[in-house]
mmCIF file of C-alpha atoms in Angstrom:
data_model
loop_
_atom_site.group_PDB
_atom_site.id
_atom_site.type_symbol
_atom_site.label_atom_id
_atom_site.label_comp_id
_atom_site.label_asym_id
_atom_site.label_seq_id
_atom_site.Cartn_x
_atom_site.Cartn_y
_atom_site.Cartn_z
ATOM 1 C CA MET A 17 79.652 192.388 117.794
ATOM 2 C CA CYS A 18 82.178 189.793 118.929
ATOM 3 C CA GLY A 19 79.691 188.244 121.121
ATOM 4 C CA ILE A 20 76.960 188.029 118.473
ATOM 5 C CA ALA A 21 79.511 186.510 116.098
ATOM 6 C CA ILE A 22 80.524 183.837 118.612
ATOM 7 C CA ARG A 23 76.872 183.033 119.394
ATOM 8 C CA SER A 24 76.095 182.700 115.624
ATOM 9 C CA ALA A 25 79.269 180.403 115.086
ATOM 10 C CA GLN A 26 78.077 178.306 118.128
ATOM 11 C CA ALA A 27 74.646 178.070 116.680
ATOM 12 C CA MET A 28 76.090 176.832 113.471
ATOM 13 C CA GLY A 29 78.337 174.130 115.231
ATOM 14 C CA ILE A 30 81.619 175.768 113.941
ATOM 15 C CA TYR A 31 83.126 175.200 117.332
ATOM 16 C CA LEU A 32 83.047 171.414 116.823
ATOM 17 C CA ARG A 33 85.134 169.430 114.417
ATOM 18 C CA ASP A 34 83.402 168.783 111.026
ATOM 19 C CA GLU A 35 83.054 165.113 110.354
ATOM 20 C CA SER A 36 80.722 165.459 107.361
ATOM 21 C CA PRO A 37 82.038 163.643 104.271
ATOM 22 C CA SER A 38 79.972 166.053 102.081
ATOM 23 C CA THR A 39 82.027 169.228 103.429
ATOM 24 C CA SER A 40 85.343 169.682 101.438
ATOM 25 C CA ASN A 41 88.412 169.847 103.344
ATOM 26 C CA LEU A 42 89.177 173.384 102.168
ATOM 27 C CA SER A 43 85.649 174.378 103.552
ATOM 28 C CA LYS A 44 86.361 172.629 106.793
ATOM 29 C CA GLU A 45 89.682 174.528 107.129
ATOM 30 C CA ALA A 46 88.006 177.851 106.481
ATOM 31 C CA ARG A 47 85.509 177.067 109.293
ATOM 32 C CA TYR A 48 88.294 176.278 111.561
ATOM 33 C CA ARG A 49 90.071 179.421 110.854
ATOM 34 C CA LEU A 50 87.005 181.394 111.435
ATOM 35 C CA TRP A 51 86.268 179.813 114.846
ATOM 36 C CA TRP A 52 89.830 180.266 116.206
ATOM 37 C CA GLY A 53 89.808 183.842 114.760
ATOM 38 C CA LEU A 54 86.846 184.580 117.000
ATOM 39 C CA TYR A 55 88.364 182.879 119.907
ATOM 40 C CA LEU A 56 91.485 184.995 119.676
ATOM 41 C CA LEU A 57 89.510 188.196 119.201
ATOM 42 C CA ASN A 58 87.301 187.434 122.283
ATOM 43 C CA ASN A 59 90.434 186.636 124.335
ATOM 44 C CA ARG A 60 91.987 190.019 123.512
ATOM 45 C CA VAL A 61 88.793 191.922 124.259
ATOM 46 C CA SER A 62 88.383 190.099 127.530
ATOM 47 C CA GLY A 63 91.962 191.072 128.616
ATOM 48 C CA ILE A 64 91.471 194.505 127.758
ATOM 49 C CA ILE A 65 88.058 195.228 129.289
ATOM 50 C CA GLY A 66 88.351 192.716 132.176
ATOM 51 C CA ARG A 67 85.026 190.830 131.407
ATOM 52 C CA PRO A 68 84.699 186.961 131.424
ATOM 53 C CA LEU A 69 85.537 185.285 128.237
ATOM 54 C CA GLY A 70 82.541 184.438 126.132
ATOM 55 C CA VAL A 71 84.069 181.082 124.887
ATOM 56 C CA HIS A 72 86.271 178.520 126.532
ATOM 57 C CA ARG A 73 88.846 176.357 124.812
ATOM 58 C CA ALA A 74 87.696 173.306 126.772
ATOM 59 C CA PHE A 75 84.280 173.328 125.017
ATOM 60 C CA CYS A 76 85.759 173.113 121.477
ATOM 61 C CA THR A 77 86.688 170.247 119.374
ATOM 62 C CA THR A 78 87.593 172.210 116.374
ATOM 63 C CA PRO A 79 91.168 171.618 115.483
ATOM 64 C CA LEU A 80 93.614 174.363 115.103
ATOM 65 C CA PRO A 81 94.208 175.501 111.535
ATOM 66 C CA VAL A 82 97.228 174.036 109.616
ATOM 67 C CA PRO A 83 100.399 176.363 110.045
ATOM 68 C CA TYR A 84 100.530 177.055 106.319
ATOM 69 C CA ARG A 85 99.379 179.926 104.056
ATOM 70 C CA GLU A 86 96.221 179.373 102.065
ATOM 71 C CA GLU A 87 98.258 179.730 98.854
ATOM 72 C CA ASP A 88 100.061 176.489 99.856
ATOM 73 C CA PHE A 89 96.972 174.394 100.197
ATOM 74 C CA GLY A 90 97.667 172.816 96.857
ATOM 75 C CA GLU A 91 100.902 171.353 97.950
ATOM 76 C CA GLU A 92 100.892 167.602 98.598
ATOM 77 C CA HIS A 93 102.336 167.864 102.194
ATOM 78 C CA VAL A 94 99.630 170.277 103.104
ATOM 79 C CA MET A 95 96.903 168.468 101.702
ATOM 80 C CA GLN A 96 98.004 165.428 103.761
ATOM 81 C CA LEU A 97 97.476 167.532 106.846
ATOM 82 C CA LEU A 98 94.006 168.486 105.630
ATOM 83 C CA THR A 99 92.990 165.035 104.956
ATOM 84 C CA ASN A 100 94.595 163.360 108.026
ATOM 85 C CA ASN A 101 93.468 164.485 111.308
ATOM 86 C CA GLU A 102 96.000 162.535 113.296
ATOM 87 C CA ALA A 103 99.000 163.980 111.186
ATOM 88 C CA ARG A 104 97.530 167.378 111.954
ATOM 89 C CA ARG A 105 97.216 166.768 115.575
ATOM 90 C CA ILE A 106 100.751 165.527 115.925
ATOM 91 C CA LEU A 107 102.338 168.381 114.056
ATOM 92 C CA ILE A 108 100.282 171.060 116.081
ATOM 93 C CA SER A 109 100.991 169.369 119.335
ATOM 94 C CA SER A 110 104.573 169.517 118.592
ATOM 95 C CA LEU A 111 104.427 173.346 118.253
ATOM 96 C CA GLN A 112 102.492 173.996 121.430
ATOM 97 C CA PHE A 113 103.805 174.783 124.874
ATOM 98 C CA GLN A 114 102.280 171.645 126.547
ATOM 99 C CA THR A 115 104.869 169.387 125.097
ATOM 100 C CA PRO A 116 108.606 169.639 126.046
ATOM 101 C CA ARG A 117 110.857 170.398 123.166
ATOM 102 C CA ASN A 118 112.928 167.203 123.686
ATOM 103 C CA GLU A 119 109.863 164.791 123.559
ATOM 104 C CA THR A 120 108.257 163.295 120.613
ATOM 105 C CA VAL A 121 104.566 163.663 120.516
ATOM 106 C CA GLU A 122 102.875 160.273 120.330
ATOM 107 C CA SER A 123 99.280 159.000 121.002
ATOM 108 C CA PRO A 124 98.756 157.126 124.376
ATOM 109 C CA ILE A 125 98.606 153.964 122.339
ATOM 110 C CA ALA A 126 101.934 154.362 120.776
ATOM 111 C CA GLN A 127 103.557 155.072 124.143
ATOM 112 C CA SER A 128 102.856 151.408 125.167
ATOM 113 C CA PRO A 129 105.875 149.290 124.900
ATOM 114 C CA ILE A 130 103.909 146.376 123.439
ATOM 115 C CA HIS A 131 102.223 148.486 120.934
ATOM 116 C CA VAL A 132 103.212 147.971 117.325
ATOM 117 C CA ALA A 133 102.456 151.107 115.176
ATOM 118 C CA SER A 134 99.861 150.472 112.654
ATOM 119 C CA ARG A 135 100.164 151.337 108.919
ATOM 120 C CA GLU A 136 97.824 154.343 109.636
ATOM 121 C CA GLU A 137 99.975 155.690 112.559
ATOM 122 C CA LYS A 138 103.185 155.337 110.382
ATOM 123 C CA ARG A 139 101.461 157.249 107.496
ATOM 124 C CA SER A 140 100.343 160.036 110.036
ATOM 125 C CA GLU A 141 103.890 160.266 111.449
ATOM 126 C CA GLN A 142 105.414 160.401 107.977
ATOM 127 C CA ALA A 143 102.987 163.250 106.959
ATOM 128 C CA ARG A 144 103.833 165.091 110.075
ATOM 129 C CA ALA A 145 107.648 164.753 109.430
ATOM 130 C CA THR A 146 107.258 165.911 105.841
ATOM 131 C CA ALA A 147 105.151 168.883 106.834
ATOM 132 C CA ALA A 148 107.508 169.948 109.601
ATOM 133 C CA GLN A 149 110.498 169.995 107.240
ATOM 134 C CA SER A 150 108.791 172.472 105.023
ATOM 135 C CA LEU A 151 107.421 174.671 107.771
ATOM 136 C CA SER A 152 108.443 178.312 107.579
ATOM 137 C CA VAL A 153 107.459 181.526 109.356
ATOM 138 C CA ASN A 154 103.941 182.741 107.951
ATOM 139 C CA ALA A 155 100.784 184.281 109.271
ATOM 140 C CA SER A 156 99.185 180.881 109.876
ATOM 141 C CA LEU A 157 102.126 179.808 112.033
ATOM 142 C CA TYR A 158 101.946 182.942 113.991
ATOM 143 C CA PHE A 159 98.290 182.191 114.569
ATOM 144 C CA ILE A 160 98.983 178.868 116.116
ATOM 145 C CA TYR A 161 101.357 180.490 118.527
ATOM 146 C CA ALA A 162 98.866 183.304 119.247
ATOM 147 C CA VAL A 163 96.020 181.022 120.035
ATOM 148 C CA ASP A 164 98.414 178.966 122.295
ATOM 149 C CA LEU A 165 99.268 182.018 124.143
ATOM 150 C CA ALA A 166 95.651 183.058 124.354
ATOM 151 C CA SER A 167 94.781 179.764 126.077
ATOM 152 C CA ILE A 168 97.390 180.743 128.832
ATOM 153 C CA MET A 169 95.650 184.129 129.339
ATOM 154 C CA GLU A 170 92.218 182.314 129.422
ATOM 155 C CA GLU A 171 93.594 180.113 132.254
ATOM 156 C CA ALA A 172 95.063 183.011 134.075
ATOM 157 C CA ILE A 173 91.820 185.104 133.952
ATOM 158 C CA GLY A 174 89.862 182.134 135.123
ATOM 159 C CA THR A 175 92.205 181.252 137.947
ATOM 160 C CA LEU A 176 93.272 184.626 139.349
ATOM 161 C CA TYR A 177 90.491 187.111 138.462
ATOM 162 C CA SER A 178 87.234 185.113 138.704
ATOM 163 C CA PRO A 179 85.028 185.409 141.702
ATOM 164 C CA ILE A 180 85.933 182.111 143.027
ATOM 165 C CA ALA A 181 89.492 183.272 143.396
ATOM 166 C CA ALA A 182 88.391 185.443 146.309
ATOM 167 C CA SER A 183 87.602 182.190 148.318
ATOM 168 C CA ARG A 184 91.099 180.650 147.857
ATOM 169 C CA SER A 185 93.920 181.266 150.196
ATOM 170 C CA TRP A 186 96.933 183.241 149.086
ATOM 171 C CA LEU A 187 99.118 180.228 149.281
ATOM 172 C CA GLN A 188 96.686 178.589 146.571
ATOM 173 C CA ILE A 189 96.826 181.752 144.460
ATOM 174 C CA GLU A 190 100.621 181.839 144.762
ATOM 175 C CA LEU A 191 101.059 178.285 143.662
ATOM 176 C CA ALA A 192 98.702 178.921 140.798
ATOM 177 C CA ILE A 193 100.652 182.076 139.756
ATOM 178 C CA SER A 194 103.973 180.002 139.778
ATOM 179 C CA ALA A 195 102.397 177.361 137.568
ATOM 180 C CA LEU A 196 101.012 179.884 135.122
ATOM 181 C CA ASN A 197 104.427 181.514 135.005
ATOM 182 C CA GLU A 198 106.036 178.193 134.236
ATOM 183 C CA SER A 199 103.443 177.693 131.417
ATOM 184 C CA ILE A 200 104.218 180.848 129.719
ATOM 185 C CA GLU A 201 107.878 180.332 130.091
ATOM 186 C CA ARG A 202 107.492 176.998 128.380
ATOM 187 C CA TRP A 203 105.550 178.634 125.596
ATOM 188 C CA LEU A 204 108.331 181.137 125.148
ATOM 189 C CA SER A 205 110.986 178.306 124.964
ATOM 190 C CA ARG A 206 108.845 176.839 122.030
ATOM 191 C CA LEU A 207 109.082 179.873 119.825
ATOM 192 C CA PRO A 208 111.121 179.757 116.598
ATOM 193 C CA THR A 209 114.136 182.010 116.528
ATOM 194 C CA SER A 210 112.324 184.397 114.036
ATOM 195 C CA TYR A 211 109.735 185.090 116.727
ATOM 196 C CA HIS A 212 112.216 186.065 119.602
ATOM 197 C CA LEU A 213 110.779 188.806 121.744
ATOM 198 C CA THR A 214 112.786 191.839 120.780
ATOM 199 C CA ARG A 215 112.092 195.072 119.029
ATOM 200 C CA THR A 216 112.038 193.993 115.375
ATOM 201 C CA ARG A 217 113.158 195.754 112.244
ATOM 202 C CA THR A 218 110.518 197.735 110.520
ATOM 203 C CA ASN A 219 111.488 196.352 107.124
ATOM 204 C CA ARG A 220 110.619 192.804 108.122
ATOM 205 C CA PRO A 221 107.521 191.402 106.095
ATOM 206 C CA ASP A 222 106.195 189.951 109.221
ATOM 207 C CA VAL A 223 106.856 192.875 111.579
ATOM 208 C CA LEU A 224 103.214 193.182 112.496
ATOM 209 C CA GLN A 225 102.990 189.556 113.478
ATOM 210 C CA HIS A 226 106.155 189.645 115.497
ATOM 211 C CA THR A 227 105.298 192.894 117.307
ATOM 212 C CA SER A 228 101.792 191.691 118.182
ATOM 213 C CA LEU A 229 102.964 188.387 119.542
ATOM 214 C CA THR A 230 105.627 190.133 121.661
ATOM 215 C CA PHE A 231 103.170 192.790 123.163
ATOM 216 C CA HIS A 232 100.691 189.956 123.875
ATOM 217 C CA PHE A 233 103.396 187.934 125.680
ATOM 218 C CA TYR A 234 104.341 190.659 127.994
ATOM 219 C CA SER A 235 100.593 191.622 128.512
ATOM 220 C CA THR A 236 99.928 188.056 129.538
ATOM 221 C CA LYS A 237 102.847 187.855 131.749
ATOM 222 C CA LEU A 238 101.681 191.077 133.516
ATOM 223 C CA ILE A 239 98.269 189.547 134.128
ATOM 224 C CA ILE A 240 99.905 186.661 135.677
ATOM 225 C CA THR A 241 102.333 188.347 138.005
ATOM 226 C CA GLN A 242 100.467 191.540 138.905
ATOM 227 C CA PRO A 243 98.750 189.935 142.040
ATOM 228 C CA CYS A 244 102.203 189.320 143.508
ATOM 229 C CA LEU A 245 102.901 193.045 142.979
ATOM 230 C CA HIS A 246 99.774 194.022 144.455
ATOM 231 C CA ARG A 247 100.583 191.834 147.442
ATOM 232 C CA VAL A 248 104.048 193.359 147.966
ATOM 233 C CA VAL A 249 102.809 197.030 147.663
ATOM 234 C CA TYR A 250 99.748 196.799 149.783
ATOM 235 C CA GLY A 251 100.474 193.757 151.977
ATOM 236 C CA VAL A 252 98.342 191.961 154.429
ATOM 237 C CA PRO A 253 99.859 192.787 157.875
ATOM 238 C CA GLU A 254 98.159 189.859 159.700
ATOM 239 C CA GLU A 255 99.716 187.293 157.318
ATOM 240 C CA GLY A 256 103.180 188.617 157.573
ATOM 241 C CA PRO A 257 105.745 189.714 155.023
ATOM 242 C CA PRO A 258 105.356 188.271 151.361
ATOM 243 C CA SER A 259 107.237 185.073 150.585
ATOM 244 C CA THR A 260 110.409 184.930 148.510
ATOM 245 C CA LEU A 261 108.529 183.465 145.614
ATOM 246 C CA CYS A 262 105.970 186.424 145.775
ATOM 247 C CA SER A 263 108.769 189.078 145.972
ATOM 248 C CA THR A 264 110.651 187.534 142.950
ATOM 249 C CA LEU A 265 107.413 187.444 140.798
ATOM 250 C CA ALA A 266 106.561 191.055 141.869
ATOM 251 C CA ALA A 267 110.065 192.207 140.655
ATOM 252 C CA THR A 268 109.505 190.226 137.499
ATOM 253 C CA CYS A 269 106.138 192.038 136.937
ATOM 254 C CA VAL A 270 108.062 195.438 137.074
ATOM 255 C CA GLN A 271 110.709 194.138 134.855
ATOM 256 C CA VAL A 272 108.217 192.943 132.294
ATOM 257 C CA ALA A 273 106.486 196.303 132.331
ATOM 258 C CA GLY A 274 109.572 197.975 131.487
ATOM 259 C CA GLN A 275 110.288 195.477 128.758
ATOM 260 C CA MET A 276 106.940 196.070 127.170
ATOM 261 C CA LEU A 277 107.613 199.818 126.896
ATOM 262 C CA ASP A 278 111.099 199.089 125.466
ATOM 263 C CA LEU A 279 109.285 197.730 122.489
ATOM 264 C CA LEU A 280 108.298 201.437 121.805
ATOM 265 C CA PRO A 281 110.728 203.584 119.831
ATOM 266 C CA SER A 282 112.500 206.214 122.120
ATOM 267 C CA ASP A 283 110.719 209.036 120.173
ATOM 268 C CA PRO A 284 107.022 208.719 119.684
ATOM 269 C CA ASP A 285 106.406 207.916 116.136
ATOM 270 C CA THR A 286 102.884 207.445 114.863
ATOM 271 C CA ALA A 287 104.168 205.925 111.523
ATOM 272 C CA TRP A 288 105.659 203.171 113.585
ATOM 273 C CA LEU A 289 102.490 202.803 115.737
ATOM 274 C CA TYR A 290 100.077 202.279 112.787
ATOM 275 C CA GLY A 291 102.328 200.253 110.534
ATOM 276 C CA CYS A 292 104.240 198.076 112.776
ATOM 277 C CA SER A 293 102.371 197.480 116.016
ATOM 278 C CA PRO A 294 98.793 196.316 116.941
ATOM 279 C CA TRP A 295 97.576 199.884 117.016
ATOM 280 C CA TRP A 296 94.089 198.880 118.037
ATOM 281 C CA CYS A 297 95.120 197.659 121.490
ATOM 282 C CA VAL A 298 98.513 199.383 122.053
ATOM 283 C CA LEU A 299 96.838 201.938 124.317
ATOM 284 C CA HIS A 300 95.810 199.182 126.604
ATOM 285 C CA TYR A 301 99.369 197.753 126.621
ATOM 286 C CA ILE A 302 100.956 201.134 127.405
ATOM 287 C CA MET A 303 98.465 201.737 130.367
ATOM 288 C CA GLN A 304 98.872 198.115 131.584
ATOM 289 C CA SER A 305 102.615 198.599 131.940
ATOM 290 C CA VAL A 306 102.456 202.227 133.282
ATOM 291 C CA THR A 307 100.092 201.103 135.964
ATOM 292 C CA VAL A 308 102.540 198.589 137.217
ATOM 293 C CA LEU A 309 105.417 201.062 137.142
ATOM 294 C CA MET A 310 103.405 203.607 139.076
ATOM 295 C CA MET A 311 102.334 201.150 141.651
ATOM 296 C CA ASP A 312 106.088 200.209 142.109
ATOM 297 C CA LEU A 313 107.012 203.939 142.202
ATOM 298 C CA VAL A 314 104.574 204.772 144.985
ATOM 299 C CA ALA A 315 105.652 201.747 147.035
ATOM 300 C CA ARG A 316 109.401 202.850 147.005
ATOM 301 C CA PRO A 317 110.377 204.433 150.214
ATOM 302 C CA GLU A 318 112.670 206.924 148.717
ATOM 303 C CA GLU A 319 113.474 208.636 145.366
ATOM 304 C CA GLY A 320 116.777 209.098 143.808
ATOM 305 C CA THR A 321 117.879 205.382 143.770
ATOM 306 C CA PRO A 322 119.060 203.850 140.398
ATOM 307 C CA GLU A 323 115.960 201.736 140.438
ATOM 308 C CA SER A 324 113.524 204.482 140.959
ATOM 309 C CA ALA A 325 115.232 206.566 138.246
ATOM 310 C CA GLY A 326 114.712 203.737 135.711
ATOM 311 C CA VAL A 327 111.141 203.416 136.641
ATOM 312 C CA GLU A 328 110.616 207.151 136.301
ATOM 313 C CA ALA A 329 112.254 207.087 132.885
ATOM 314 C CA MET A 330 109.871 204.426 131.757
ATOM 315 C CA ILE A 331 106.818 206.350 132.993
ATOM 316 C CA ARG A 332 108.019 209.496 131.296
ATOM 317 C CA LYS A 333 108.383 207.573 128.073
ATOM 318 C CA ALA A 334 104.911 206.130 128.244
ATOM 319 C CA ILE A 335 103.354 209.498 129.045
ATOM 320 C CA LEU A 336 105.150 211.154 126.073
ATOM 321 C CA TRP A 337 103.607 208.373 123.838
ATOM 322 C CA LEU A 338 100.180 209.022 125.349
ATOM 323 C CA SER A 339 100.685 212.715 124.463
ATOM 324 C CA LYS A 340 101.535 211.982 121.025
ATOM 325 C CA MET A 341 98.624 209.566 120.477
ATOM 326 C CA ALA A 342 96.238 212.079 122.121
ATOM 327 C CA THR A 343 96.401 214.313 119.180
ATOM 328 C CA LYS A 344 94.279 211.812 117.351
ATOM 329 C CA ASP A 345 92.737 209.552 120.026
ATOM 330 C CA PRO A 346 90.508 211.145 122.825
ATOM 331 C CA SER A 347 91.088 207.886 124.882
ATOM 332 C CA ALA A 348 94.823 208.366 124.885
ATOM 333 C CA MET A 349 94.098 212.103 126.098
ATOM 334 C CA ARG A 350 92.044 210.768 128.946
ATOM 335 C CA ALA A 351 94.732 208.156 129.831
ATOM 336 C CA GLN A 352 97.453 210.813 129.761
ATOM 337 C CA LEU A 353 95.490 213.165 132.110
ATOM 338 C CA LEU A 354 94.820 210.284 134.453
ATOM 339 C CA CYS A 355 98.420 209.338 134.732
ATOM 340 C CA ILE A 356 99.470 212.904 135.449
ATOM 341 C CA ASP A 357 96.769 213.298 137.997
ATOM 342 C CA ILE A 358 97.864 210.102 139.932
ATOM 343 C CA LEU A 359 101.543 211.393 139.643
ATOM 344 C CA THR A 360 100.630 214.783 140.831
ATOM 345 C CA ARG A 361 99.227 213.224 144.042
ATOM 346 C CA HIS A 362 102.122 210.854 144.657
ATOM 347 C CA SER A 363 105.253 212.444 142.934
ATOM 348 C CA SER A 364 104.635 216.109 142.015
ATOM 349 C CA ARG A 365 108.213 216.535 140.954
ATOM 350 C CA LEU A 366 108.041 213.876 138.301
ATOM 351 C CA ALA A 367 104.512 215.136 137.177
ATOM 352 C CA MET A 368 105.955 218.727 136.685
ATOM 353 C CA GLU A 369 108.949 217.233 134.675
ATOM 354 C CA ILE A 370 106.589 215.352 132.409
ATOM 355 C CA GLU A 371 104.217 218.333 131.879
ATOM 356 C CA VAL A 372 107.139 220.590 131.097
ATOM 357 C CA GLY A 373 108.520 217.922 128.618
ATOM 358 C CA ILE A 374 105.060 217.643 126.878
#
């Protein structure tokens, strides 16, 4: 269905910026939101099933939506953004990870020392400044950050998991992983305080947006760093031991997997699951993190260390959640049985403890 919707949108030209004077600004904005909604959905599905993305941001000229609720479209400062493409571009660029926080976003012409800002450029900057002052946390602002994060995932999948990656040397892959890791950390540094990546209160009005963004961040981070963990666990004897950078990113991968599971309450709670989390893909997030933790556990030479005890505790928590979800979801049941089967072959003691606990 997602593929059909994307192809239909492409046939209608919704992936291109609408320059038609006969189309109202509100209609244009609705089309922009539709397109980026499809992009985000396609990105999430691709990350879950491991298939290539059906749409790439490089081929789109559709601007991102304005970071305001539709109910606010009648406000003067929002209307200025809807009618002034340059003001929109400047405001949205100031929110995205590509621009360092301490730099002012300007057009290439405005950066020239001999350039004198035109009246139109001054008007655009004034509109941007006015809009930024009134910006508050809302679903549309969340959407901007979610799409920006999705573009990092798109780049990670294309760089690290496409067939062409097999023809690159490990040094090239390692450098690409390091660059992607810097990109996602830069994205994180741009987040407003309200979206800081912690388990949020259930009574927050934006709890679902906050939790979804946090899960998606950790998921993208795992996609970026997991090749390093694979390198450390399985190794390539003829190429010697992994580099310090590779080992550091592998440790980061395991740490992030634990942080993702920390978002779940200690006791499995389906009310929290369906009310405060992205329930439609939380099974994927749990399996993504538990896969990393089991890889790390299998690679450890001995049991009983504080590090292995922490990993075991996280795996136990994940499987307890799968057990709770399995009462309503056959996919969760299959995931639970798969995890126990793997543990039985590599850590029978832990598998028995978990089965008794369930």
